[in-house]
Short mmCIF file of C-alpha atoms in Angstrom, two decimals:
data_model
loop_
_atom_site.label_atom_id
_atom_site.label_comp_id
_atom_site.label_asym_id
_atom_site.label_seq_id
_atom_site.Cartn_x
_atom_site.Cartn_y
_atom_site.Cartn_z
CA MET A 1 -0.46 -0.05 -0.04
CA SER A 2 1.30 3.36 -0.68
CA GLY A 3 1.02 6.94 1.29
CA SER A 4 2.49 10.32 1.50
CA PRO A 5 5.90 10.22 3.77
CA ALA A 6 4.08 11.58 6.75
CA SER A 7 1.52 8.64 6.45
CA ALA A 8 4.21 6.14 6.52
CA PRO A 9 5.07 3.97 9.73
CA SER A 10 7.75 5.16 11.49
CA GLY A 11 10.37 3.40 14.01
CA PRO A 12 13.05 1.40 14.67
CA GLY A 13 12.20 -1.97 12.78
CA THR A 14 10.69 0.55 9.84
CA ASP A 15 14.67 1.48 9.33
CA ARG A 16 15.45 -2.32 9.81
CA ALA A 17 13.03 -3.54 6.68
CA ASP A 18 14.30 -0.54 4.80
CA GLY A 19 18.11 -1.31 5.60
CA ALA A 20 17.20 -4.78 4.40
CA ALA A 21 15.63 -3.39 1.55
CA GLY A 22 18.51 -1.17 0.44
CA ARG A 23 21.59 -3.98 0.82
CA PRO A 24 20.96 -5.72 -2.07
CA ALA A 25 21.41 -2.83 -4.30
CA GLY A 26 23.75 -1.73 -2.20
CA ARG A 27 26.05 -4.80 -2.28
CA LEU A 28 25.63 -4.70 -6.38
CA LEU A 29 26.62 -1.44 -6.20
CA ARG A 30 29.75 -2.09 -4.44
CA PHE A 31 30.68 -5.29 -6.43
CA VAL A 32 30.76 -3.27 -9.30
CA LEU A 33 32.87 -0.37 -8.14
CA ALA A 34 35.01 -3.29 -7.45
CA ILE A 35 35.48 -5.20 -10.55
CA LEU A 36 36.32 -1.29 -12.33
CA PRO A 37 39.34 0.53 -13.02
CA ARG A 38 40.40 3.16 -10.88
CA THR A 39 41.66 5.73 -12.99
CA ALA A 40 38.77 7.42 -15.51
CA ALA A 41 40.83 6.00 -18.41
CA GLY A 42 40.56 2.65 -17.27
CA ARG A 43 36.91 3.01 -16.45
CA LYS A 44 36.86 4.58 -20.28
CA LEU A 45 38.46 1.33 -21.53
CA ALA A 46 36.23 -1.13 -19.52
CA ALA A 47 33.16 0.83 -20.98
CA GLY A 48 34.51 -0.44 -24.52
CA ALA A 49 35.19 -3.86 -23.56
CA VAL A 50 31.66 -4.13 -22.39
CA ALA A 51 30.47 -3.32 -26.36
CA ASP A 52 32.94 -5.15 -27.70
CA SER A 53 31.97 -8.35 -25.85
CA VAL A 54 28.01 -7.57 -25.91
CA GLY A 55 28.87 -7.46 -30.12
CA SER A 56 31.03 -10.52 -30.04
CA GLY A 57 28.81 -12.54 -27.73
CA MET A 58 26.29 -11.99 -30.34
CA PHE A 59 28.58 -12.89 -33.26
CA LEU A 60 29.58 -15.93 -31.93
CA ALA A 61 26.42 -17.76 -31.00
CA ALA A 62 24.06 -16.73 -34.50
CA SER A 63 26.96 -16.19 -37.25
CA THR A 64 27.52 -20.32 -37.95
CA LEU A 65 23.55 -21.26 -37.71
CA TYR A 66 23.31 -17.78 -40.02
CA PHE A 67 25.66 -18.73 -42.91
CA VAL A 68 24.66 -22.87 -42.49
CA THR A 69 21.10 -22.11 -42.27
CA VAL A 70 20.19 -18.81 -44.57
CA VAL A 71 23.23 -18.30 -46.50
CA GLY A 72 23.32 -22.26 -47.07
CA ILE A 73 27.29 -22.51 -46.95
CA PRO A 74 27.44 -26.49 -46.46
CA ALA A 75 28.51 -27.13 -42.82
CA THR A 76 31.06 -29.04 -43.61
CA ARG A 77 33.42 -25.54 -45.85
CA VAL A 78 32.27 -23.36 -42.83
CA GLY A 79 34.17 -25.53 -40.39
CA ALA A 80 37.16 -25.81 -43.22
CA VAL A 81 37.48 -21.78 -43.57
CA ILE A 82 37.51 -21.60 -39.53
CA SER A 83 40.19 -24.04 -39.25
CA ILE A 84 42.07 -22.06 -42.13
CA ALA A 85 41.85 -18.66 -40.78
CA GLY A 86 42.98 -19.84 -37.08
CA ILE A 87 46.28 -21.52 -39.08
CA ILE A 88 45.94 -17.56 -40.48
CA GLY A 89 45.26 -16.23 -37.63
CA LEU A 90 48.60 -17.79 -35.72
CA ILE A 91 51.53 -16.09 -37.59
CA SER A 92 49.63 -12.27 -37.93
CA PRO A 93 49.84 -10.99 -34.47
CA VAL A 94 53.53 -10.78 -34.97
CA PRO A 95 53.84 -8.53 -38.49
CA PHE A 96 51.39 -6.54 -36.43
CA GLY A 97 53.11 -6.51 -34.03
CA ARG A 98 56.72 -4.88 -35.74
CA LEU A 99 54.32 -2.71 -37.32
CA ALA A 100 53.02 -1.13 -34.00
CA ASP A 101 56.84 -0.72 -32.91
CA ARG A 102 57.54 1.01 -35.72
CA VAL A 103 54.53 3.48 -36.30
CA GLY A 104 52.80 3.31 -32.76
CA PRO A 105 51.05 0.47 -30.84
CA THR A 106 47.96 2.66 -30.28
CA ARG A 107 47.86 4.00 -34.28
CA VAL A 108 48.13 0.14 -35.48
CA TYR A 109 45.54 -0.72 -32.51
CA VAL A 110 43.14 1.74 -33.96
CA ALA A 111 43.01 1.06 -37.23
CA LEU A 112 42.80 -2.22 -36.60
CA LEU A 113 40.05 -1.85 -35.26
CA ALA A 114 38.30 0.46 -37.88
CA ALA A 115 39.07 -2.47 -40.23
CA ARG A 116 37.22 -5.33 -38.03
CA GLY A 117 34.56 -2.73 -37.52
CA VAL A 118 33.96 -2.38 -41.75
CA GLY A 119 34.88 -6.32 -41.95
CA TYR A 120 32.12 -7.56 -39.85
CA ALA A 121 29.73 -4.94 -41.42
CA GLY A 122 30.55 -6.62 -44.71
CA PHE A 123 29.03 -9.89 -43.05
CA ALA A 124 25.85 -8.59 -43.45
CA LEU A 125 26.14 -8.54 -47.70
CA VAL A 126 27.55 -11.51 -47.67
CA ASP A 127 25.47 -14.60 -49.73
CA SER A 128 27.91 -17.31 -50.87
CA PHE A 129 30.85 -19.46 -49.90
CA TRP A 130 34.10 -17.22 -51.07
CA PRO A 131 33.21 -14.05 -49.80
CA TYR A 132 32.70 -15.54 -46.37
CA ALA A 133 35.90 -17.12 -46.53
CA VAL A 134 37.88 -14.72 -47.49
CA LEU A 135 36.13 -12.55 -44.75
CA THR A 136 36.74 -14.85 -42.64
CA CYS A 137 40.68 -15.12 -42.63
CA VAL A 138 41.02 -11.61 -42.86
CA LEU A 139 39.05 -10.64 -40.05
CA THR A 140 40.77 -13.76 -38.36
CA ALA A 141 43.98 -12.35 -39.14
CA LEU A 142 42.81 -8.79 -37.81
CA ASP A 143 41.54 -10.24 -34.33
CA ARG A 144 44.29 -12.20 -33.67
CA GLY A 145 46.51 -9.20 -34.52
CA CYS A 146 44.59 -6.74 -32.14
CA SER A 147 44.71 -8.98 -29.05
CA PRO A 148 48.92 -8.57 -27.75
CA LEU A 149 48.36 -5.01 -28.89
CA GLN A 150 45.01 -4.39 -26.74
CA GLN A 151 47.88 -5.05 -23.55
CA VAL A 152 50.39 -2.83 -24.93
CA VAL A 153 48.07 0.05 -24.74
CA VAL A 154 46.64 -0.68 -21.63
CA GLY A 155 50.16 -1.10 -20.38
CA LEU A 156 50.95 2.41 -21.80
CA ILE A 157 47.56 4.62 -20.72
CA GLU A 158 47.45 2.74 -17.01
CA GLY A 159 50.77 2.28 -16.35
CA GLY A 160 52.19 1.94 -12.87
CA GLU A 161 50.15 0.25 -10.09
CA ASN A 162 47.12 0.36 -12.40
CA GLN A 163 47.92 -1.60 -15.16
CA ALA A 164 47.41 -5.07 -13.73
CA ARG A 165 43.78 -3.85 -12.65
CA THR A 166 42.66 -2.46 -15.25
CA MET A 167 43.54 -5.24 -17.52
CA ALA A 168 41.19 -7.30 -14.73
CA SER A 169 39.21 -5.45 -15.23
CA ILE A 170 38.50 -6.05 -18.94
CA ARG A 171 38.81 -9.62 -18.18
CA SER A 172 35.75 -9.06 -15.72
CA VAL A 173 33.51 -6.90 -17.64
CA ARG A 174 34.01 -8.66 -20.92
CA ASN A 175 32.31 -12.22 -19.35
CA ILE A 176 29.17 -9.74 -18.69
CA GLY A 177 29.38 -8.60 -22.12
CA LEU A 178 29.85 -11.71 -23.25
CA THR A 179 26.62 -13.01 -21.51
CA ALA A 180 24.93 -10.00 -22.75
CA GLY A 181 25.56 -10.22 -26.08
CA PHE A 182 24.05 -14.34 -25.73
CA LEU A 183 21.08 -13.56 -24.74
CA LEU A 184 20.83 -10.82 -27.13
CA ALA A 185 21.78 -13.67 -29.92
CA GLY A 186 18.84 -16.00 -28.79
CA ALA A 187 16.10 -12.93 -29.16
CA VAL A 188 17.89 -12.85 -32.97
CA LEU A 189 17.86 -16.54 -33.45
CA ALA A 190 14.18 -16.74 -32.11
CA ILE A 191 13.40 -14.54 -34.66
CA GLU A 192 15.28 -16.54 -37.28
CA HIS A 193 14.66 -13.66 -40.28
CA ARG A 194 17.30 -12.29 -42.57
CA ALA A 195 17.40 -8.75 -41.13
CA ALA A 196 17.96 -9.57 -37.50
CA PHE A 197 20.88 -11.41 -38.38
CA ALA A 198 21.71 -8.02 -40.86
CA ALA A 199 21.39 -5.45 -37.97
CA LEU A 200 23.40 -8.38 -35.11
CA PHE A 201 26.16 -7.85 -37.52
CA LEU A 202 26.21 -4.07 -38.26
CA GLY A 203 25.59 -3.71 -34.01
CA ASN A 204 28.44 -6.00 -33.85
CA ALA A 205 30.30 -3.84 -36.40
CA LEU A 206 29.30 -0.74 -34.58
CA THR A 207 30.78 -2.03 -31.05
CA PHE A 208 34.63 -1.78 -32.71
CA PHE A 209 33.83 1.67 -34.13
CA VAL A 210 32.58 2.88 -30.10
CA ILE A 211 36.60 0.99 -28.63
CA ALA A 212 38.42 2.48 -31.15
CA LEU A 213 37.13 6.14 -30.44
CA VAL A 214 37.37 5.54 -26.45
CA VAL A 215 41.14 5.17 -27.03
CA GLU A 216 41.73 7.16 -29.81
CA ARG A 217 40.14 9.92 -27.26
CA LEU A 218 42.45 8.85 -24.53
CA ARG A 219 45.25 8.72 -26.55
CA ARG A 220 44.66 12.82 -27.74
CA GLY A 221 43.89 13.80 -23.83
CA LEU A 222 46.97 11.98 -22.80
CA GLU A 223 48.78 13.04 -25.53
CA SER A 224 47.49 17.45 -24.97
CA PRO A 225 49.69 20.13 -23.90
CA ALA A 226 48.56 20.02 -20.61
CA GLY A 227 49.48 15.89 -20.28
CA ALA A 228 53.29 16.69 -21.79
CA THR A 229 53.64 19.61 -19.41
CA THR A 230 53.12 16.74 -16.40
CA ALA A 231 55.52 14.46 -17.72
CA LYS A 232 58.27 17.42 -17.96
CA GLN A 233 57.56 18.39 -14.91
CA ALA A 234 58.10 14.55 -13.74
CA GLY A 235 60.91 14.54 -15.56
CA ALA A 236 62.18 17.42 -13.46
CA VAL A 237 61.60 15.95 -9.94
CA ALA A 238 63.52 13.10 -11.20
CA LYS A 239 66.20 14.99 -11.84
CA GLN A 240 66.07 16.48 -8.81
CA ALA A 241 65.99 13.53 -7.23
CA GLY A 242 70.15 12.85 -7.97
CA PRO A 243 71.38 10.29 -10.74
CA GLY A 244 70.07 7.10 -9.64
CA GLN A 245 67.12 8.06 -9.74
CA GLU A 246 66.83 10.32 -12.85
CA LYS A 247 68.27 7.16 -14.73
CA THR A 248 65.41 4.36 -12.54
CA GLY A 249 62.52 6.13 -11.37
CA ALA A 250 61.00 5.24 -8.14
CA GLY A 251 58.17 2.84 -9.13
CA PRO A 252 56.83 0.13 -6.81
CA GLU A 253 58.30 -2.08 -9.44
CA LYS A 254 61.51 -1.86 -8.75
CA THR A 255 61.81 -3.97 -5.21
CA ALA A 256 61.78 -7.23 -7.95
CA GLY A 257 65.35 -6.81 -8.65
CA PRO A 258 68.42 -4.83 -9.24
CA GLU A 259 67.62 -1.41 -10.83
CA PRO A 260 68.91 -1.12 -13.75
CA GLU A 261 69.98 1.71 -15.91
CA LYS A 262 67.41 3.80 -18.53
CA THR A 263 68.54 3.61 -22.02
CA GLY A 264 65.61 5.54 -23.74
CA PRO A 265 65.49 9.80 -23.95
CA GLY A 266 66.16 11.80 -21.48
CA PRO A 267 63.97 12.65 -18.38
CA GLU A 268 62.49 15.76 -19.93
CA LYS A 269 61.15 13.97 -22.53
CA ALA A 270 57.43 13.22 -23.03
CA GLY A 271 55.75 9.84 -22.33
CA PRO A 272 55.69 7.10 -25.12
CA LEU A 273 51.58 8.22 -26.21
CA ALA A 274 53.18 11.79 -26.73
CA GLN A 275 56.26 10.68 -28.74
CA GLU A 276 53.65 8.97 -30.82
CA ALA A 277 51.19 11.82 -31.30
CA ALA A 278 54.39 13.73 -32.46
CA GLY A 279 55.33 11.65 -34.83
CA GLU A 280 58.97 11.49 -33.62
CA PRO A 281 60.61 7.55 -35.62
CA ASP A 282 61.18 4.43 -33.01
CA SER A 283 64.42 3.23 -33.51
CA GLY A 284 64.00 0.13 -31.34
CA PRO A 285 62.58 -2.31 -33.73
CA ALA A 286 66.20 -1.50 -35.23
CA ARG A 287 68.22 -1.73 -32.02
CA VAL A 288 67.22 -4.63 -30.39
CA ARG A 289 66.97 -8.08 -31.25
CA SER A 290 64.08 -10.55 -32.71
CA PRO A 291 62.32 -12.27 -29.81
CA PHE A 292 62.30 -15.62 -32.06
CA LEU A 293 66.19 -15.16 -30.85
CA ASP A 294 65.52 -14.84 -27.20
CA LEU A 295 66.10 -18.11 -25.69
CA ARG A 296 64.29 -17.75 -22.22
CA PHE A 297 61.65 -15.46 -23.67
CA LEU A 298 60.58 -18.38 -25.60
CA LEU A 299 60.89 -20.76 -23.39
CA PHE A 300 58.64 -18.75 -21.44
CA THR A 301 55.99 -18.72 -24.14
CA VAL A 302 55.70 -21.58 -24.79
CA SER A 303 55.62 -22.81 -20.81
CA ASN A 304 52.85 -20.15 -20.92
CA GLY A 305 51.23 -22.35 -23.65
CA ILE A 306 51.46 -25.20 -21.95
CA LEU A 307 50.19 -24.10 -18.77
CA SER A 308 47.12 -22.39 -20.86
CA LEU A 309 46.00 -26.18 -21.77
CA HIS A 310 43.43 -25.75 -18.56
CA ASP A 311 41.15 -23.44 -21.69
CA SER A 312 40.58 -27.05 -23.66
CA VAL A 313 39.83 -28.72 -20.28
CA LEU A 314 37.46 -26.47 -19.55
CA PHE A 315 35.90 -25.43 -22.82
CA LEU A 316 36.24 -29.32 -24.89
CA LEU A 317 37.27 -31.61 -22.76
CA LEU A 318 34.62 -31.24 -19.93
CA PRO A 319 31.75 -31.45 -22.31
CA LEU A 320 33.16 -34.79 -23.51
CA TRP A 321 34.10 -36.01 -19.86
CA LEU A 322 31.24 -36.02 -17.55
CA THR A 323 28.75 -37.51 -20.40
CA THR A 324 31.23 -40.23 -21.08
CA ALA A 325 33.38 -41.07 -18.96
CA THR A 326 31.03 -39.99 -15.68
CA SER A 327 27.28 -40.69 -14.04
CA ALA A 328 26.41 -36.70 -14.06
CA PRO A 329 23.66 -35.82 -15.87
CA ALA A 330 24.80 -34.37 -19.02
CA SER A 331 22.63 -30.86 -18.18
CA ALA A 332 25.53 -30.18 -15.59
CA VAL A 333 27.37 -29.00 -18.14
CA SER A 334 25.74 -25.77 -18.66
CA VAL A 335 25.84 -25.29 -14.83
CA LEU A 336 29.68 -26.00 -14.68
CA LEU A 337 30.72 -23.30 -17.23
CA ALA A 338 28.23 -20.98 -15.64
CA VAL A 339 30.72 -21.54 -12.60
CA ASN A 340 33.39 -20.95 -14.31
CA THR A 341 31.80 -17.64 -15.91
CA VAL A 342 30.97 -16.04 -12.02
CA LEU A 343 33.76 -17.24 -10.67
CA THR A 344 36.37 -14.79 -13.37
CA VAL A 345 34.28 -11.75 -13.13
CA LEU A 346 35.12 -12.57 -9.17
CA LEU A 347 38.16 -13.37 -9.26
CA GLN A 348 39.82 -11.33 -11.84
CA VAL A 349 40.22 -8.21 -10.25
CA TYR A 350 40.80 -9.70 -6.85
CA VAL A 351 43.69 -11.22 -7.51
CA ALA A 352 45.65 -8.39 -9.64
CA LYS A 353 46.44 -6.52 -6.49
CA PHE A 354 48.58 -9.67 -6.17
CA ALA A 355 50.82 -9.05 -8.83
CA ASP A 356 51.85 -5.12 -8.11
CA THR A 357 55.68 -5.91 -8.74
CA THR A 358 57.20 -8.73 -10.85
CA ALA A 359 58.34 -10.57 -7.99
CA ARG A 360 54.57 -11.18 -6.79
CA ALA A 361 53.82 -12.14 -10.46
CA LEU A 362 56.18 -14.72 -10.40
CA ARG A 363 55.01 -16.50 -7.10
CA LEU A 364 51.53 -16.64 -7.74
CA ILE A 365 52.89 -19.16 -10.14
CA TRP A 366 52.95 -21.46 -7.31
CA PHE A 367 49.57 -20.63 -5.88
CA ALA A 368 47.97 -20.80 -9.94
CA LEU A 369 49.60 -24.81 -10.31
CA VAL A 370 48.36 -25.70 -6.81
CA PRO A 371 44.16 -25.82 -7.63
CA LEU A 372 45.36 -26.93 -11.18
CA LEU A 373 47.23 -29.77 -10.01
CA LEU A 374 44.27 -30.55 -7.35
CA SER A 375 41.35 -30.09 -9.99
CA CYS A 376 42.91 -33.10 -11.81
CA GLY A 377 43.09 -35.10 -9.18
CA VAL A 378 38.76 -34.52 -8.49
CA PHE A 379 38.09 -34.61 -11.75
CA ALA A 380 39.81 -38.39 -11.71
CA GLY A 381 37.70 -39.13 -8.69
CA ALA A 382 34.61 -38.05 -10.41
CA GLU A 383 34.64 -41.04 -12.77
CA TYR A 384 34.15 -43.56 -9.56
CA VAL A 385 31.31 -42.39 -7.48
CA PRO A 386 27.45 -42.03 -8.26
CA ALA A 387 25.68 -39.72 -10.49
CA TRP A 388 25.30 -36.75 -8.13
CA PRO A 389 28.86 -37.35 -5.78
CA ALA A 390 30.37 -36.90 -9.55
CA ALA A 391 28.41 -33.48 -10.30
CA ALA A 392 29.82 -32.37 -6.96
CA PHE A 393 32.97 -33.56 -7.51
CA ALA A 394 32.46 -31.78 -11.11
CA VAL A 395 31.71 -28.79 -9.43
CA ILE A 396 34.81 -28.34 -7.56
CA ALA A 397 37.36 -29.51 -9.93
CA VAL A 398 36.01 -26.91 -12.08
CA VAL A 399 36.34 -24.47 -8.89
CA LEU A 400 39.86 -25.34 -8.49
CA LEU A 401 40.36 -25.18 -12.23
CA THR A 402 38.74 -21.78 -12.53
CA VAL A 403 41.20 -20.08 -10.20
CA GLY A 404 43.71 -21.72 -11.28
CA GLU A 405 43.25 -20.39 -14.59
CA ASN A 406 42.51 -16.51 -13.29
CA VAL A 407 45.36 -16.59 -11.18
CA HIS A 408 47.26 -17.40 -13.71
CA SER A 409 46.21 -15.24 -16.82
CA VAL A 410 47.27 -12.56 -14.38
CA ALA A 411 50.71 -13.70 -13.57
CA VAL A 412 51.55 -14.06 -16.96
CA TRP A 413 50.26 -10.60 -18.07
CA ASN A 414 52.38 -8.67 -16.23
CA LEU A 415 55.05 -10.96 -16.33
CA SER A 416 55.02 -10.87 -19.86
CA TYR A 417 54.72 -7.26 -19.75
CA ASP A 418 57.73 -6.74 -18.02
CA MET A 419 60.07 -9.13 -19.66
CA SER A 420 59.60 -7.14 -23.12
CA PRO A 421 62.20 -4.35 -24.08
CA ALA A 422 60.14 -1.28 -24.25
CA PRO A 423 61.27 -0.19 -27.73
CA ALA A 424 60.06 -3.66 -28.85
CA ARG A 425 57.27 -4.76 -26.70
CA ALA A 426 54.18 -5.01 -29.48
CA ARG A 427 56.71 -7.87 -31.47
CA TYR A 428 57.52 -9.31 -28.22
CA LEU A 429 53.76 -9.19 -26.54
CA ALA A 430 52.70 -10.52 -30.39
CA THR A 431 55.23 -13.17 -29.98
CA PHE A 432 54.03 -14.32 -26.22
CA SER A 433 50.64 -14.85 -28.13
CA LEU A 434 51.17 -17.95 -30.25
CA GLY A 435 51.64 -19.83 -27.39
CA VAL A 436 48.25 -19.61 -26.17
CA THR A 437 47.26 -20.24 -29.91
CA GLY A 438 49.17 -22.60 -30.39
CA GLN A 439 47.48 -24.05 -27.68
CA GLN A 440 43.85 -23.35 -29.21
CA ILE A 441 45.79 -25.63 -32.31
CA VAL A 442 47.44 -28.83 -29.54
CA GLY A 443 45.16 -28.44 -26.46
CA PRO A 444 41.36 -30.49 -28.52
CA VAL A 445 43.33 -33.05 -30.18
CA LEU A 446 45.40 -33.71 -26.73
CA MET A 447 42.20 -33.90 -24.93
CA THR A 448 40.47 -35.90 -27.25
CA ALA A 449 42.77 -38.69 -28.48
CA VAL A 450 44.74 -38.80 -24.97
CA VAL A 451 42.96 -37.28 -21.87
CA LEU A 452 39.62 -38.54 -22.25
CA PRO A 453 40.48 -41.87 -23.23
CA LEU A 454 43.26 -43.04 -20.60
CA GLY A 455 40.78 -41.97 -17.46
CA THR A 456 42.93 -41.41 -14.58
CA SER A 457 46.36 -41.88 -16.67
CA GLY A 458 45.25 -39.31 -18.63
CA TRP A 459 44.80 -37.17 -15.77
CA ALA A 460 47.51 -37.81 -14.27
CA LEU A 461 49.17 -37.16 -17.15
CA LEU A 462 48.12 -34.25 -17.45
CA ALA A 463 49.15 -33.18 -13.79
CA GLY A 464 52.39 -33.98 -14.86
CA VAL A 465 52.29 -31.36 -17.49
CA PHE A 466 50.87 -28.96 -15.69
CA LEU A 467 53.34 -29.16 -13.46
CA LEU A 468 56.27 -28.92 -15.37
CA ALA A 469 54.82 -25.91 -17.13
CA GLY A 470 54.51 -23.79 -14.31
CA LEU A 471 58.44 -24.89 -13.31
CA GLY A 472 58.56 -23.42 -16.50
CA LEU A 473 57.34 -20.37 -15.87
CA ARG A 474 58.64 -20.25 -12.93
CA ALA A 475 62.41 -20.97 -14.20
CA THR A 476 62.07 -18.56 -17.32
CA GLY A 477 59.78 -15.49 -15.78
CA GLY A 478 60.90 -12.89 -13.71
CA PRO A 479 63.29 -9.36 -14.02
CA ARG A 480 66.05 -9.82 -15.84
CA PRO A 481 67.85 -7.41 -18.49
CA ALA A 482 66.50 -7.18 -22.36
CA PRO A 483 67.62 -8.84 -24.87
CA THR A 484 71.36 -7.59 -26.31
CA ALA A 485 70.68 -4.89 -28.35
CA ASP A 486 72.45 -5.46 -32.23
CA ARG A 487 73.13 -1.66 -32.23
CA ALA A 488 77.13 -0.82 -32.85
CA PRO A 489 78.24 2.76 -31.27
CA ALA A 490 79.48 2.38 -28.00
CA PRO A 491 78.77 4.01 -24.72
CA GLU A 492 79.37 7.69 -23.86
CA PRO A 493 81.19 8.07 -20.42
CA ALA A 494 78.38 9.15 -17.91
CA ALA A 495 80.26 12.35 -17.12
CA THR A 496 80.83 13.16 -20.88
CA ALA A 497 77.30 12.37 -21.09
CA GLY A 498 76.01 14.81 -17.97
CA ALA A 499 78.05 17.86 -19.83
CA THR A 500 76.92 17.86 -22.94
CA GLY A 501 73.03 17.02 -21.80
CA SER A 502 72.73 13.55 -23.43
CA PRO A 503 71.73 10.91 -21.23
CA ALA A 504 74.36 8.40 -21.55
CA SER A 505 73.75 4.96 -23.39
CA THR A 506 74.41 1.44 -22.56
CA ASP A 507 75.36 -1.25 -24.30
CA THR A 508 71.80 -3.22 -24.01
CA PRO A 509 68.66 -1.79 -23.41
CA THR A 510 66.68 -2.85 -20.41
CA THR A 511 63.12 -3.96 -19.29
CA PRO A 512 61.35 -0.70 -17.89
CA THR A 513 59.02 -1.31 -15.83
CA PRO A 514 55.12 -0.45 -16.36
CA SER A 515 55.74 2.53 -14.27
CA GLU A 516 58.46 3.64 -16.38
CA VAL A 517 56.12 3.34 -19.89
CA THR A 518 54.35 6.24 -18.76
CA SER A 519 57.09 8.33 -17.37
#
């Protein structure tokens, strides 16, 4: 019953009722604030990621059905095109990474987003096999090329202690956006009209232009005269602090290891985004050797790809294993995937605060290994119990797998960024992404041909693979100087450099921490 404020009852009991009614809304608000980035720029990036993931969710849920049932392309030919596109996407990040190191990562990233927007809009016009095949292969290459560049751009825009939280926030909100996209696609599938699918494709295309606009505006804001003034003031403060701090900076990441000398431009120079805006040439790619010649980084990349097999366990092996190797009901698959999605949203931002330095990120590898190894044991145990205990075992195993997955992803995101020398960061991170892409190719075969048929022995083998991969990450990750530079000029003595006003150079470039990238 409604009434005016004057006639409404009051008193302690009413206050308690109002408080109880407001608690769910308050909890929801606190949860939303907890997963959002701390900075305005980070929140804008997260908002763009939501738009992108909603469109991606719609496309993933409806596109294959559209091309098979509406356009009339045979399902076998659709599958063959997706496989070929995956092979093309395996190598595409490397040339895009090299281009980004030469002309600027944000410029290349924005250009790729715009190209993806145009390409995905083109799907609304596809009415035969060959346009579908060409467009799918091109867009897969662009999609894979964008992934490592996003990591570089977040590091440049956020930097320091905020970048880990922002990247974790983006992963969290992307899961929410994908879920929303799946639900919206359900409405399109219910309509089953070509115009509805065309609207879906155009809506997905629009999301790429939205995030491109967000990134471009952030870049221009950071490159404004006010931003350049701030960079100069930061350089002046570093110069007054003394020679040691002038070279190394004072970010919290410095506790991870010995402080390297700075090899980039002097402190008066603006940050990477300002240099990119001014069109200053980047001689980094010519001075830093190829990541394919950096054995330690390659071993780190391979180890990460192997540990990433938890993705194939979750999305490929889990449904097959649950229905063929256990007594659990097949309907539990959707519940298990929902558990993974919800936990990912909850855990990403929380875990990120434990990876604020390179040393702490490296320690997280142990905390990722323990639940991953335990999950293999619980998966194996579920094969020997009745239906409902098997379902309970499966839930516990998925929870453990999800915890390990999230801790691992946060740790390696920070480690791969810190291990990549700044002048060639896009190239290095593009190379690093090949490990995950390789897992997507090898993982399905390994899960279906080895782990699933072997049963308990298969889970034991997978646990051993996880352990070796984790040890590989621990051995190869961590703070270190960047790869040897391929440049010939000898360094000037520090005294001469100070006298002439030019920065002293070193024989090898060092890996700056994220805080140095934006200083």
